[in-house]
Every structure is written in C-alpha cells, then in structure tokens.
mmCIF file of C-alpha atoms in Angstrom:
data_model
loop_
_atom_site.group_PDB
_atom_site.id
_atom_site.type_symbol
_atom_site.label_atom_id
_atom_site.label_comp_id
_atom_site.label_asym_id
_atom_site.label_seq_id
_atom_site.Cartn_x
_atom_site.Cartn_y
_atom_site.Cartn_z
ATOM 1 C CA MET A 1 0.005 0.062 -0.168
ATOM 2 C CA LEU A 2 2.709 2.303 0.887
ATOM 3 C CA ARG A 3 4.569 1.651 -2.443
ATOM 4 C CA ARG A 4 1.141 2.313 -4.232
ATOM 5 C CA ILE A 5 0.586 5.609 -2.675
ATOM 6 C CA GLY A 6 4.255 6.779 -4.132
ATOM 7 C CA HIS A 7 3.153 5.340 -7.288
ATOM 8 C CA GLU A 8 0.023 7.359 -7.307
ATOM 9 C CA LEU A 9 1.843 10.101 -6.441
ATOM 10 C CA LEU A 10 4.591 10.086 -9.357
ATOM 11 C CA LEU A 11 1.459 9.650 -11.695
ATOM 12 C CA GLN A 12 -0.569 12.803 -10.900
ATOM 13 C CA SER A 13 3.366 14.442 -11.230
ATOM 14 C CA GLY A 14 3.151 13.325 -14.839
ATOM 15 C CA ASP A 15 6.029 11.009 -14.315
ATOM 16 C CA SER A 16 4.771 7.202 -15.244
ATOM 17 C CA THR A 17 8.572 5.844 -15.661
ATOM 18 C CA SER A 18 10.745 6.866 -13.100
ATOM 19 C CA ARG A 19 10.681 4.007 -9.945
ATOM 20 C CA VAL A 20 9.490 4.303 -6.299
ATOM 21 C CA LEU A 21 12.391 3.470 -4.424
ATOM 22 C CA PRO A 22 12.419 0.664 -1.855
ATOM 23 C CA VAL A 23 10.180 1.727 1.232
ATOM 24 C CA LYS A 24 12.318 1.832 4.434
ATOM 25 C CA LYS A 25 11.234 1.357 7.894
ATOM 26 C CA ILE A 26 12.846 4.162 9.924
ATOM 27 C CA ALA A 27 11.333 3.618 13.431
ATOM 28 C CA GLU A 28 8.940 1.573 15.029
ATOM 29 C CA ASN A 29 5.600 2.046 13.351
ATOM 30 C CA GLU A 30 7.377 4.615 11.174
ATOM 31 C CA TYR A 31 7.997 4.530 7.469
ATOM 32 C CA GLN A 32 9.680 6.323 4.673
ATOM 33 C CA ILE A 33 8.927 6.219 0.754
ATOM 34 C CA THR A 34 11.565 8.067 -1.586
ATOM 35 C CA PHE A 35 11.674 8.568 -5.243
ATOM 36 C CA GLU A 36 14.373 7.964 -8.324
ATOM 37 C CA ASN A 37 13.359 11.771 -9.513
ATOM 38 C CA ASP A 38 11.906 15.007 -8.314
ATOM 39 C CA LEU A 39 8.359 15.239 -8.394
ATOM 40 C CA THR A 40 5.580 17.728 -7.243
ATOM 41 C CA PHE A 41 2.677 17.301 -5.647
ATOM 42 C CA GLN A 42 -1.273 18.790 -5.094
ATOM 43 C CA PRO A 43 -1.556 18.389 -1.010
ATOM 44 C CA ASP A 44 -5.158 17.304 -1.459
ATOM 45 C CA SER A 45 -4.327 14.644 -3.948
ATOM 46 C CA LEU A 46 -1.990 13.380 -1.539
ATOM 47 C CA VAL A 47 -4.205 13.249 1.201
ATOM 48 C CA ASN A 48 -7.294 12.101 -0.828
ATOM 49 C CA THR A 49 -5.049 9.161 -2.238
ATOM 50 C CA THR A 50 -3.774 8.173 1.295
ATOM 51 C CA ARG A 51 -7.347 8.216 3.057
ATOM 52 C CA ARG A 52 -8.423 5.793 -0.035
ATOM 53 C CA LEU A 53 -5.468 3.276 0.029
ATOM 54 C CA LEU A 54 -5.484 2.963 3.746
ATOM 55 C CA ALA A 55 -8.767 3.077 4.431
ATOM 56 C CA LYS A 56 -9.405 -0.872 4.504
ATOM 57 C CA ASP A 57 -6.367 -1.567 6.181
ATOM 58 C CA PRO A 58 -7.639 -1.802 10.614
ATOM 59 C CA LEU A 59 -4.140 -0.852 11.369
ATOM 60 C CA ALA A 60 -3.775 1.853 9.429
ATOM 61 C CA ARG A 61 -6.681 4.150 10.664
ATOM 62 C CA ASP A 62 -4.609 6.699 12.620
ATOM 63 C CA TYR A 63 -1.502 8.308 11.357
ATOM 64 C CA VAL A 64 1.081 11.559 10.492
ATOM 65 C CA VAL A 65 1.777 12.009 7.242
ATOM 66 C CA ASN A 66 5.446 14.537 6.472
ATOM 67 C CA VAL A 67 6.631 15.118 3.518
ATOM 68 C CA LEU A 68 10.528 16.082 3.941
ATOM 69 C CA ASN A 69 12.629 17.803 1.717
ATOM 70 C CA CYS A 70 15.532 15.577 0.589
ATOM 71 C CA SER A 71 18.264 18.275 1.251
ATOM 72 C CA ASN A 72 17.740 19.091 5.001
ATOM 73 C CA SER A 73 14.825 16.986 6.265
ATOM 74 C CA SER A 74 12.644 20.122 6.604
ATOM 75 C CA VAL A 75 8.806 19.637 6.433
ATOM 76 C CA ALA A 76 7.232 20.625 3.353
ATOM 77 C CA TYR A 77 3.738 19.705 4.105
ATOM 78 C CA GLY A 78 2.278 17.617 6.849
ATOM 79 C CA TYR A 79 -1.295 16.447 8.058
ATOM 80 C CA ALA A 80 -2.652 14.141 10.548
ATOM 81 C CA ILE A 81 -5.634 11.488 9.933
ATOM 82 C CA SER A 82 -7.668 9.756 12.576
ATOM 83 C CA GLN A 83 -10.215 6.911 12.078
ATOM 84 C CA ASN A 84 -12.738 9.709 13.634
ATOM 85 C CA THR A 85 -12.545 11.830 10.525
ATOM 86 C CA LYS A 86 -13.496 15.110 12.710
ATOM 87 C CA ASP A 87 -10.208 15.063 14.759
ATOM 88 C CA ASP A 88 -8.139 15.032 11.033
ATOM 89 C CA ILE A 89 -5.783 17.907 10.783
ATOM 90 C CA VAL A 90 -5.314 19.032 7.476
ATOM 91 C CA ALA A 91 -4.407 22.149 6.109
ATOM 92 C CA CYS A 92 -3.353 24.376 3.209
ATOM 93 C CA ILE A 93 -4.681 21.688 0.710
ATOM 94 C CA GLY A 94 -5.061 24.016 -2.643
ATOM 95 C CA ARG A 95 -1.411 24.836 -2.691
ATOM 96 C CA GLU A 96 0.650 22.809 -5.339
ATOM 97 C CA GLN A 97 4.008 22.191 -4.102
ATOM 98 C CA PRO A 98 7.534 23.196 -6.281
ATOM 99 C CA ARG A 99 9.487 20.521 -8.120
ATOM 100 C CA ALA A 100 11.847 18.852 -5.642
ATOM 101 C CA CYS A 101 13.141 15.644 -4.168
ATOM 102 C CA TYR A 102 10.936 14.564 -1.615
ATOM 103 C CA MET A 103 10.466 11.572 1.202
ATOM 104 C CA ILE A 104 7.234 10.997 2.484
ATOM 105 C CA ASN A 105 7.184 9.772 6.011
ATOM 106 C CA ILE A 106 4.497 8.019 7.427
ATOM 107 C CA LYS A 107 3.916 7.161 11.114
ATOM 108 C CA PHE A 108 1.104 4.919 12.433
ATOM 109 C CA LYS A 109 -0.390 4.634 16.159
ATOM 110 C CA PRO A 110 0.578 1.796 17.543
ATOM 111 C CA ALA A 111 -1.922 -0.804 18.337
ATOM 112 C CA GLY A 112 -2.589 -0.616 22.038
ATOM 113 C CA ILE A 113 -0.884 2.404 23.027
ATOM 114 C CA ASN A 114 -3.170 4.636 25.418
ATOM 115 C CA ASN A 115 -4.111 8.465 24.134
ATOM 116 C CA ALA A 116 -1.455 10.781 24.702
ATOM 117 C CA LYS A 117 -2.652 14.269 25.609
ATOM 118 C CA ASN A 118 0.259 16.336 23.588
ATOM 119 C CA GLY A 119 -0.348 18.553 20.710
ATOM 120 C CA TYR A 120 2.339 18.280 17.965
ATOM 121 C CA LEU A 121 3.258 20.859 15.253
ATOM 122 C CA LEU A 122 2.737 20.353 11.325
ATOM 123 C CA GLY A 123 3.889 22.549 8.665
ATOM 124 C CA SER A 124 6.801 24.188 8.252
ATOM 125 C CA LEU A 125 8.723 22.789 11.533
ATOM 126 C CA PRO A 126 11.922 20.848 10.668
ATOM 127 C CA PHE A 127 11.074 17.754 12.440
ATOM 128 C CA LEU A 128 7.681 16.368 13.999
ATOM 129 C CA ALA A 129 8.063 15.749 17.251
ATOM 130 C CA PHE A 130 6.237 12.653 19.108
ATOM 131 C CA VAL A 131 5.996 12.747 23.118
ATOM 132 C CA GLY A 132 5.294 8.765 23.444
ATOM 133 C CA PHE A 133 2.759 8.465 20.412
ATOM 134 C CA ILE A 134 0.144 11.535 20.094
ATOM 135 C CA PHE A 135 -3.522 9.932 19.704
ATOM 136 C CA LEU A 136 -5.175 12.466 17.276
ATOM 137 C CA ARG A 137 -8.436 12.668 19.249
ATOM 138 C CA SER A 138 -7.043 14.248 22.021
ATOM 139 C CA VAL A 139 -5.507 17.142 19.966
ATOM 140 C CA LYS A 140 -7.182 20.037 20.747
ATOM 141 C CA PRO A 141 -8.910 22.790 17.933
ATOM 142 C CA ARG A 142 -6.797 25.312 16.761
ATOM 143 C CA ARG A 143 -7.623 28.615 19.421
ATOM 144 C CA ALA A 144 -7.566 31.198 16.438
ATOM 145 C CA LEU A 145 -6.716 31.217 12.937
ATOM 146 C CA PRO A 146 -3.165 30.902 13.566
ATOM 147 C CA ASN A 147 -0.291 33.168 12.144
ATOM 148 C CA ASP A 148 1.163 30.238 10.070
ATOM 149 C CA GLN A 149 -1.955 29.652 8.166
ATOM 150 C CA CYS A 150 -1.141 29.687 4.757
ATOM 151 C CA THR A 151 -3.015 32.376 2.730
ATOM 152 C CA LYS A 152 -6.021 30.666 1.693
ATOM 153 C CA ILE A 153 -8.435 31.568 -1.029
ATOM 154 C CA PHE A 154 -12.054 29.894 -1.485
ATOM 155 C CA THR A 155 -14.203 30.260 -4.144
ATOM 156 C CA PHE A 156 -17.689 28.778 -3.680
ATOM 157 C CA GLY A 157 -20.156 30.300 -6.824
ATOM 158 C CA SER A 158 -19.516 33.874 -7.345
ATOM 159 C CA VAL A 159 -18.096 33.956 -3.568
ATOM 160 C CA LEU A 160 -14.189 34.356 -2.780
ATOM 161 C CA PHE A 161 -13.189 33.955 0.703
ATOM 162 C CA ASP A 162 -9.843 34.865 1.799
ATOM 163 C CA ALA A 163 -9.645 33.322 4.951
ATOM 164 C CA GLN A 164 -6.057 35.230 5.742
ATOM 165 C CA GLU A 165 -7.713 38.785 4.921
ATOM 166 C CA ARG A 166 -10.847 38.215 6.859
ATOM 167 C CA GLN A 167 -12.640 39.193 3.511
ATOM 168 C CA LEU A 168 -15.026 38.153 1.108
ATOM 169 C CA VAL A 169 -15.426 39.786 -2.310
ATOM 170 C CA ILE A 170 -18.843 38.882 -4.130
ATOM 171 C CA ASN A 171 -19.819 40.112 -7.366
ATOM 172 C CA LYS A 172 -16.614 42.810 -7.301
ATOM 173 C CA LYS A 173 -18.096 43.793 -3.476
ATOM 174 C CA THR A 174 -15.419 43.187 -0.944
ATOM 175 C CA ILE A 175 -17.351 42.219 2.683
ATOM 176 C CA ASP A 176 -15.351 42.492 5.681
ATOM 177 C CA LEU A 177 -15.595 39.711 8.574
ATOM 178 C CA THR A 178 -14.770 39.380 12.346
ATOM 179 C CA GLY A 179 -12.507 36.958 13.229
ATOM 180 C CA THR A 180 -15.035 34.970 14.633
ATOM 181 C CA GLU A 181 -16.820 34.951 11.500
ATOM 182 C CA THR A 182 -13.941 34.012 9.519
ATOM 183 C CA ARG A 183 -13.277 30.820 11.649
ATOM 184 C CA LEU A 184 -16.747 30.083 11.343
ATOM 185 C CA LEU A 185 -16.685 30.162 7.475
ATOM 186 C CA LEU A 186 -13.412 28.600 7.302
ATOM 187 C CA ILE A 187 -14.845 25.249 8.770
ATOM 188 C CA PHE A 188 -17.526 25.500 6.273
ATOM 189 C CA ALA A 189 -15.494 26.260 3.331
ATOM 190 C CA LEU A 190 -13.068 23.139 3.986
ATOM 191 C CA SER A 191 -16.070 20.849 4.128
ATOM 192 C CA PRO A 192 -18.600 22.719 1.604
ATOM 193 C CA ASN A 193 -22.083 20.657 1.162
ATOM 194 C CA GLN A 194 -21.262 18.847 4.440
ATOM 195 C CA THR A 195 -23.108 18.907 7.414
ATOM 196 C CA ILE A 196 -21.019 20.550 10.401
ATOM 197 C CA GLU A 197 -22.236 19.126 13.856
ATOM 198 C CA ARG A 198 -23.254 22.313 16.387
ATOM 199 C CA SER A 199 -21.218 20.699 19.063
ATOM 200 C CA ARG A 200 -18.071 20.691 16.872
ATOM 201 C CA LEU A 201 -18.717 24.539 16.144
ATOM 202 C CA GLN A 202 -19.134 25.501 19.880
ATOM 203 C CA LYS A 203 -16.635 23.655 20.824
ATOM 204 C CA GLU A 204 -14.060 25.296 18.716
ATOM 205 C CA ILE A 205 -15.259 28.902 18.712
ATOM 206 C CA TRP A 206 -15.762 28.468 22.602
ATOM 207 C CA GLU A 207 -12.091 27.985 23.098
ATOM 208 C CA ASP A 208 -11.637 30.769 20.789
ATOM 209 C CA GLU A 209 -13.455 33.382 22.265
ATOM 210 C CA GLY A 210 -14.773 31.893 25.921
ATOM 211 C CA VAL A 211 -18.274 33.236 25.617
ATOM 212 C CA ILE A 212 -19.825 31.740 22.959
ATOM 213 C CA VAL A 213 -22.955 28.958 23.372
ATOM 214 C CA GLY A 214 -26.279 28.398 22.226
ATOM 215 C CA ARG A 215 -28.060 31.933 20.971
ATOM 216 C CA SER A 216 -24.412 33.128 20.384
ATOM 217 C CA LEU A 217 -23.874 30.587 17.920
ATOM 218 C CA ASP A 218 -26.892 31.156 16.033
ATOM 219 C CA MET A 219 -26.223 34.546 15.900
ATOM 220 C CA PHE A 220 -23.237 34.493 14.162
ATOM 221 C CA ILE A 221 -24.304 31.986 11.663
ATOM 222 C CA SER A 222 -27.034 34.715 11.183
ATOM 223 C CA LYS A 223 -24.748 37.055 10.144
ATOM 224 C CA LEU A 224 -22.624 35.197 7.828
ATOM 225 C CA ARG A 225 -25.942 34.428 6.091
ATOM 226 C CA LYS A 226 -26.397 37.898 5.823
ATOM 227 C CA LYS A 227 -23.473 38.906 4.039
ATOM 228 C CA LEU A 228 -23.339 35.664 1.898
ATOM 229 C CA GLU A 229 -26.820 36.579 0.602
ATOM 230 C CA LEU A 230 -25.348 38.416 -2.361
ATOM 231 C CA ASP A 231 -24.858 35.090 -4.124
ATOM 232 C CA PRO A 232 -28.411 33.172 -3.839
ATOM 233 C CA ASN A 233 -26.565 30.152 -4.614
ATOM 234 C CA ILE A 234 -24.835 30.005 -1.296
ATOM 235 C CA ASN A 235 -26.463 29.806 1.826
ATOM 236 C CA ILE A 236 -25.966 28.215 5.367
ATOM 237 C CA VAL A 237 -28.504 26.170 6.167
ATOM 238 C CA VAL A 238 -29.738 24.271 9.509
ATOM 239 C CA ILE A 239 -29.455 20.331 9.843
ATOM 240 C CA ARG A 240 -32.462 19.633 12.107
ATOM 241 C CA SER A 241 -31.147 18.057 15.336
ATOM 242 C CA LYS A 242 -27.529 18.013 13.811
ATOM 243 C CA GLY A 243 -25.753 21.277 12.620
ATOM 244 C CA TYR A 244 -25.244 23.162 9.868
ATOM 245 C CA LYS A 245 -24.142 22.799 6.351
ATOM 246 C CA LEU A 246 -22.918 25.159 3.547
ATOM 247 C CA GLU A 247 -24.674 24.962 0.583
ATOM 248 C CA VAL A 248 -23.322 25.738 -2.431
ATOM 249 C CA GLY A 249 -25.307 25.604 -5.624
ATOM 250 C CA SER A 250 -24.160 25.080 -9.093
#
C-alpha cells in the first residue's frame, strides 16, 4: 500500500516511468517512501490518495504524514488522519508544491497505546516531535486562525473568501469579516455541502472566544448568512438536530 501511494503520487506529478525506491522502515511503526527523481505534488491529491489506499486496513486508521525535503529534512507539508474524521488535521490543501526531491514519512498509531494528551506541530517545522505517540483524538482544535495558516483563497459560486485577510468578495463587492466569522466560515469552506455538527462549532469557537454558546452561535451564523446573501446560490442551512451546512449551488 505504501508503494502504491508513491506510485500514484508520481502519476499525479506526470511521471509514469521513474521508480518508487524501496520503502524503508525508519522507526517502530514509521516508514519512508522515496523516489528516483524529483516530483511535484498537490496536497489535496496526496491526502485523498492516502485516505483511499489506507482506509481498508484496520491497522492504518490513525497516522501522521510528513513530506520532507531531501536536502535538509525540513517538512514541506504535513497532516494527520484519524479514524474519527472530525479529528483530522489537514491544512492548506490547495497549494501545489514545487518540483523537488521529497521523502514521505508515514507514522502509524501503535496498537494498544493509550491516548496521549500532548499536541504536535505540523507545517514548516524541521521535525515532527512525538511525546510517546500522539493519538489524534486528544488534539485540541486551534484556538484562533493561526499566524502560520497559509494564505488560503476559497471560491464557491460567485463568492471569493480570503481567510487570511478576513474578507469576502462577491460580485466585485468586498465585505469584511470579524475574526469569529472568519473562523466559522473557514470550517464551512473546508467542507462545503457537508453537515458540520453544532457541538463541533460550539467547541472550537468556545475555545476561541470563551463566551460563545447556544444563541450566540446562531447569531454569528445569521450574520454570515446576511453577508453571503449577495449570491443566492450560497447559503448556510440548519440541519435539524445535527448542525449546519454550507450549501453551494451550481
């Protein structure tokens, strides 16, 4: 399965002839995929490929992936996948990575290890430090739109959402967002046309603001609806007894 991940990554990079080199076991429950030639990759394609190929293996339900630069072992891109998908940590999936020499390290959760309470770092850090093994279900949601969040532009319908600048652009009209509105819309924008549980929104925004529960969440949702109403094909709808969904029409 690990070689298959490397194979599909090369195909997505436009390379159908060079080799995936032998997979190395570099630590307990951790493996490394290397390549004969340089390649480029699209983060969302890599995330989807690992999810699809590892989904059927019961021993590969919780894992952390780091794509390393061969030259200095710095992390070019990293993400975490959990059997409980709401605990996945995947950021900046839309930015294609430059062609270079990469290694892919995949560390799986050891069987029988209890949950650890410590978090971990992803992204541009030179190394992903584990304290024991970080079981992803105990990772806390980020408290704010972090400074290291990549500048991410989302488009749905006629809406352009700039999470970094906290702005919407709809039909050439620019609309400013508050920090809380930005964090809420970012959650929806990462999962359009999917139901987001109310409890998840309350928990994440509760940790950000310290004061938002119940009707306060409804108030922020209502404000977002009003700012999105310039595009009639975009709406945040209530899913009864579950939560909300960002509906994106054609």
